[in-house]
Short mmCIF file of C-alpha atoms in Angstrom, two decimals:
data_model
loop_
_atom_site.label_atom_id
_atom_site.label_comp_id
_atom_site.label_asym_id
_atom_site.label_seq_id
_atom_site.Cartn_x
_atom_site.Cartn_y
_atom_site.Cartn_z
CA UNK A 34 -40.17 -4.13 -44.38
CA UNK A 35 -39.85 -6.94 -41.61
CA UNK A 36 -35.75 -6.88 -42.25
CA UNK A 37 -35.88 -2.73 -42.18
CA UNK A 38 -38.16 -3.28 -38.55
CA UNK A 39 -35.68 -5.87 -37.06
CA UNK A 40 -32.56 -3.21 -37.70
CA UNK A 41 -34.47 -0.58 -36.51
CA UNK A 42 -35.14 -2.74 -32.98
CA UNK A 43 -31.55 -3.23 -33.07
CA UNK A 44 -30.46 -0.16 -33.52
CA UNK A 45 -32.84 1.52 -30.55
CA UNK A 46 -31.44 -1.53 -28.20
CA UNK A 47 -27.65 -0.54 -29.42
CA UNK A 48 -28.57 3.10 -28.56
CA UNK A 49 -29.92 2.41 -25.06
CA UNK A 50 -27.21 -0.16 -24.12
CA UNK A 51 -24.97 2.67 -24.93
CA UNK A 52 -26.55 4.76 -22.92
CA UNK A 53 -26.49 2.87 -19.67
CA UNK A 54 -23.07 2.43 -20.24
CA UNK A 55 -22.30 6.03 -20.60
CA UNK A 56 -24.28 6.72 -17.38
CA UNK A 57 -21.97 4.57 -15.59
CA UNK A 58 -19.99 6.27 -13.11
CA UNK A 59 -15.95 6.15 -14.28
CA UNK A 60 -14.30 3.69 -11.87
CA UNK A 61 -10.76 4.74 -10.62
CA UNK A 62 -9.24 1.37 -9.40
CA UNK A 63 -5.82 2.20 -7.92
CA UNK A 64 -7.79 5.24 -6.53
CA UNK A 65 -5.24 8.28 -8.18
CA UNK A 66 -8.25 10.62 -7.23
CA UNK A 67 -7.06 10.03 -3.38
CA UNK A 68 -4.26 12.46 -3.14
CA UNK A 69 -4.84 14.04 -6.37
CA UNK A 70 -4.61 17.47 -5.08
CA UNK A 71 -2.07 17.20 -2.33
CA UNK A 72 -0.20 16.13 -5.13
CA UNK A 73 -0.87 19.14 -7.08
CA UNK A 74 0.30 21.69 -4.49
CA UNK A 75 4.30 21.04 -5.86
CA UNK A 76 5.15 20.50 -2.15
CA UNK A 77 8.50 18.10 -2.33
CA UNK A 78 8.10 15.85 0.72
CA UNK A 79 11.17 14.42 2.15
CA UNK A 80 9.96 10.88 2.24
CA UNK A 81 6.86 9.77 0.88
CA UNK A 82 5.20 6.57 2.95
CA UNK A 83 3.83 4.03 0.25
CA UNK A 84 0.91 1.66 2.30
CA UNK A 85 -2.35 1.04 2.83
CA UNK A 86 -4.82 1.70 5.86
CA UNK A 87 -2.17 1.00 7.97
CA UNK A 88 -0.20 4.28 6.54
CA UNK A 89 -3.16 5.95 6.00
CA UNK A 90 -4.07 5.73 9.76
CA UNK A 91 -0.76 6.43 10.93
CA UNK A 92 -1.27 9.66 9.71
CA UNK A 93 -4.34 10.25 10.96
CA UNK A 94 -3.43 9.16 14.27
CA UNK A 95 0.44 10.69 14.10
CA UNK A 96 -0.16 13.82 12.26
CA UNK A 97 2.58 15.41 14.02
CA UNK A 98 5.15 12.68 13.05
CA UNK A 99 4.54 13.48 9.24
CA UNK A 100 4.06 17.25 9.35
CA UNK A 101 6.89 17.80 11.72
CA UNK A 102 9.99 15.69 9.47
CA UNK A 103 8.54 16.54 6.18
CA UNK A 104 7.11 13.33 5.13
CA UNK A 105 4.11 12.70 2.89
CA UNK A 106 1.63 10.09 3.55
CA UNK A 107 0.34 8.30 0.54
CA UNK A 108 -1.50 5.30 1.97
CA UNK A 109 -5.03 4.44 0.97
CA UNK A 110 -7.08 1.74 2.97
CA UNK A 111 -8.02 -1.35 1.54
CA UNK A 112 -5.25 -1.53 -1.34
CA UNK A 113 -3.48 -4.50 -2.52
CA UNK A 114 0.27 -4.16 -3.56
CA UNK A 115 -1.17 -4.21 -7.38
CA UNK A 116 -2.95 -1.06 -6.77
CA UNK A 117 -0.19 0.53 -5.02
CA UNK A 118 2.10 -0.46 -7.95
CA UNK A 119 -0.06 1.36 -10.57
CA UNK A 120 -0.50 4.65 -9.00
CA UNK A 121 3.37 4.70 -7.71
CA UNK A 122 4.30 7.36 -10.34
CA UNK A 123 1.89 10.06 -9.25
CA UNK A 124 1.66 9.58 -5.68
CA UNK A 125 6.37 9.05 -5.40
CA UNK A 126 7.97 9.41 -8.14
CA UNK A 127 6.53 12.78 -9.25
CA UNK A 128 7.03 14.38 -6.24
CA UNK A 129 10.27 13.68 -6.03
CA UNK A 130 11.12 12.73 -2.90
CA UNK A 131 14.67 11.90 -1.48
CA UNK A 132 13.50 8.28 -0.17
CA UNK A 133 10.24 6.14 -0.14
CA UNK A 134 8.89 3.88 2.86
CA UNK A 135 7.35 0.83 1.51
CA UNK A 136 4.43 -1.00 3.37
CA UNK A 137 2.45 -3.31 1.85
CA UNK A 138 1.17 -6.68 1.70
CA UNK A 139 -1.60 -7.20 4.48
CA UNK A 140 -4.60 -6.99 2.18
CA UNK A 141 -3.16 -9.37 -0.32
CA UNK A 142 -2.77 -11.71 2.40
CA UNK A 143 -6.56 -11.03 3.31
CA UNK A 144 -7.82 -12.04 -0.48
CA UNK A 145 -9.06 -8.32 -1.03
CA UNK A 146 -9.07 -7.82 -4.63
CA UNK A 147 -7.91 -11.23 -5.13
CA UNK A 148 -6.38 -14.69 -4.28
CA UNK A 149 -3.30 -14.21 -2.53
CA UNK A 150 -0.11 -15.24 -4.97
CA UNK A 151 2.88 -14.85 -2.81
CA UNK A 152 5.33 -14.28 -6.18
CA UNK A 153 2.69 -11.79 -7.41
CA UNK A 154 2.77 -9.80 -4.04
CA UNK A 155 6.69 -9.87 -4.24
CA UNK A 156 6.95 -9.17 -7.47
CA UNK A 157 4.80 -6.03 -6.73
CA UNK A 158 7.13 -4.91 -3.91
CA UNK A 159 10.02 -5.43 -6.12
CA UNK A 160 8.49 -3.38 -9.13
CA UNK A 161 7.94 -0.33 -6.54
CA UNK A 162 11.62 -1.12 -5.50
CA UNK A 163 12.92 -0.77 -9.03
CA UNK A 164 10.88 2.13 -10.20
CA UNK A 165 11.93 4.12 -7.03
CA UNK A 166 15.52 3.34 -7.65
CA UNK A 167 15.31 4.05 -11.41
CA UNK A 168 13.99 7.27 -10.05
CA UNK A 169 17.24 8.05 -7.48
CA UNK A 170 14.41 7.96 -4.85
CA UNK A 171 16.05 5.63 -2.03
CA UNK A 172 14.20 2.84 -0.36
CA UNK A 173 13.20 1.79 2.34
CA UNK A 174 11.39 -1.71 2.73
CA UNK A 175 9.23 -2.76 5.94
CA UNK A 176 8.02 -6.06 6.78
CA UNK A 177 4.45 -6.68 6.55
CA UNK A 178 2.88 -6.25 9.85
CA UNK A 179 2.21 -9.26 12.04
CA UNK A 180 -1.48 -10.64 11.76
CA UNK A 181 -3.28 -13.61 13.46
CA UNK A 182 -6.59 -12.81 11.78
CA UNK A 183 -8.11 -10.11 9.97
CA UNK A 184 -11.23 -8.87 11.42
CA UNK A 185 -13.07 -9.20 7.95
CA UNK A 186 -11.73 -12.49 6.92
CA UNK A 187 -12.01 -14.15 10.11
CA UNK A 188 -11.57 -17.72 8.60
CA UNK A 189 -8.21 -16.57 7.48
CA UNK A 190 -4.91 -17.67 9.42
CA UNK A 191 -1.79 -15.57 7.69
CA UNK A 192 0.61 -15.84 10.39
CA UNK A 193 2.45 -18.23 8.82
CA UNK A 194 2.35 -16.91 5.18
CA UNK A 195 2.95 -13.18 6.40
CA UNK A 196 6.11 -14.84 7.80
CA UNK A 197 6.95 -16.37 4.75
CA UNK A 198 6.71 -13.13 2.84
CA UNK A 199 8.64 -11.45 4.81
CA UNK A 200 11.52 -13.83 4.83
CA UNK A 201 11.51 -13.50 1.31
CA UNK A 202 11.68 -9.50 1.62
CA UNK A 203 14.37 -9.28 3.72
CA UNK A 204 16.50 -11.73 1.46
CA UNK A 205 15.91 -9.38 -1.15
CA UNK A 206 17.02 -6.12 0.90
CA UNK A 207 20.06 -8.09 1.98
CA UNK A 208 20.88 -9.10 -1.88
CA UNK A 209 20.50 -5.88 -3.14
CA UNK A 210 21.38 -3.39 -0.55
CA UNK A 211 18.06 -2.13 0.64
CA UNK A 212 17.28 -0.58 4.10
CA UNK A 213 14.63 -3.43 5.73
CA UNK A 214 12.45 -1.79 8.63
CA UNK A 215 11.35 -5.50 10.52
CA UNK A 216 8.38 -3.99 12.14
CA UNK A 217 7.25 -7.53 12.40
CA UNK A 218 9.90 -9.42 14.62
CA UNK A 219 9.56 -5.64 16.88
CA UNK A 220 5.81 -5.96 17.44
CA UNK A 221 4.54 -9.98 17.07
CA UNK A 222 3.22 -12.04 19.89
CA UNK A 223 2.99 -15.43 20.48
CA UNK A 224 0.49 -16.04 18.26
CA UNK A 225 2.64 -14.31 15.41
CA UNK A 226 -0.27 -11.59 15.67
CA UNK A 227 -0.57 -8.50 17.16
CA UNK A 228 -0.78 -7.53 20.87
CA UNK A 229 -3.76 -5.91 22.24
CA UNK A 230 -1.49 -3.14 23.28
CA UNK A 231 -0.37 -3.00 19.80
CA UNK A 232 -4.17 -2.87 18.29
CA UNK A 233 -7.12 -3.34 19.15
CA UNK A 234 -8.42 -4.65 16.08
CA UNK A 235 -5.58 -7.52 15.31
CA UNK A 236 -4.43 -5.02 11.95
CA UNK A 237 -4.09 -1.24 12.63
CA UNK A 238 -1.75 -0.30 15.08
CA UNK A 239 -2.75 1.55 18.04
CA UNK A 240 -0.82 4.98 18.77
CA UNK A 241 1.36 2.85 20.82
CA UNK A 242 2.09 0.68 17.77
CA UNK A 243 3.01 3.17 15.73
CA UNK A 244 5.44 4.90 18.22
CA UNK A 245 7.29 1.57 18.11
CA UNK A 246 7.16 1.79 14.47
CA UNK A 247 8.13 5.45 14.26
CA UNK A 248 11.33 4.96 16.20
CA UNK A 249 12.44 2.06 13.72
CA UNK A 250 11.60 3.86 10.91
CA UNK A 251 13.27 7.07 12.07
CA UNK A 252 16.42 5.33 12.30
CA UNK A 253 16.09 3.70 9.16
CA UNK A 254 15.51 7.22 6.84
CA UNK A 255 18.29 8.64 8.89
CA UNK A 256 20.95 5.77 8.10
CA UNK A 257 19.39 5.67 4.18
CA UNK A 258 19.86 9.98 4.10
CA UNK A 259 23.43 9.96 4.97
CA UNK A 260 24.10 7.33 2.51
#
């Protein structure tokens, strides 16, 4: 009788374990819910912008610039290159765009979702790289933006290691033939940061920023199209 009691304890704390568990909201990591059903309308952007908040604000602050040439904005705020990599497929390759703008890197550098690894941020960039080109989507790489500090890792200093990445970007666009957007040597300071003028906030580009960034960009999808 005592063993039959013990299982039967067991069995109601399996049961209710189980049940907490199933009341647990579904997480979606890399965030495919985002775009989910702009990406459902079978609209064929273009170019497709691959980024984080600082893509996701450029839309929001450029609208025009994006609904004007045709291009899709697919960046999310607070993503690492990892979670960019993982929801590439439904938010580029699927819709099938002629070329991809890839930004990314400034919230690895700022420890988001984890340590910063250089290699593993590279190797991130490079897996988008491939999977657009295994795709006959053309590329086009941009430098990480410059960054002194980052408003919610103040005891951070990346100006050196944003540099560092970069250097190792653009060695890769020149070995392999890749369009490279250097938004970075365009907009740094002194500092290797941001200008006020730039943004206000040391990270997201002011309208002003992104005019800069618009212009360089522009001429880099037009010179990648006519390929």
């Amino acid at each position: 009788m005592n063993i039959m009691k013990k299982a039967w304890i067991t069995t109601l704390c399996l049961l209710g374990a189980l049940q907490l568990f199933a009341q647990e909201p579904l997480k979606d990591w890399a965030n495919f819910g985002k775009y989910e059903q702009e990406n459902a309308t079978g609209k064929q952007p273009t170019v497709v912008f691959m980024g984080n908040s600082i893509t996701e604000g450029w839309r929001a602050k450029d609208p025009d610039f994006f609904t004007q040439n045709n291009y899709a904005g697919r960046g999310i705020s607070g993503q690492v290159s990892a979670q960019m990599l993982v929801r590439f497929r439904p938010d580029v390759i699927d819709l099938k765009p002629q070329a991809v703008v890839i930004l990314a890197g400034t919230n690895d550098l700022a420890h988001n979702d984890y340590a910063f690894s250089p290699e593993k941020t590279f190797g991130n960039i490079v897996s988008m790289i491939q999977l657009a080109e295994a795709n006959q989507i053309k590329v086009i790489l941009c430098s990480t933006l410059p960054a002194y500090q980052f408003g919610w890792r103040k005891e951070l200093r990346p100006a050196e290691e944003i540099k560092a990445l970069n250097s190792k970007l653009k060695a890769y666009a020149h070995e392999h033939n890749i369009t490279y957007v250097d938004f970075h040597a365009a907009m740094q300071d002194e500092r290797g940061g941001l200008p006020e003028k730039y943004s206000k906030d040391e990270v997201h580009p002011t309208l002003e920023g992104y005019k800069v960034m618009e212009k360089l960009v522009q001429d880099a999808i037009h010179k990648v199209l006519r390929k």
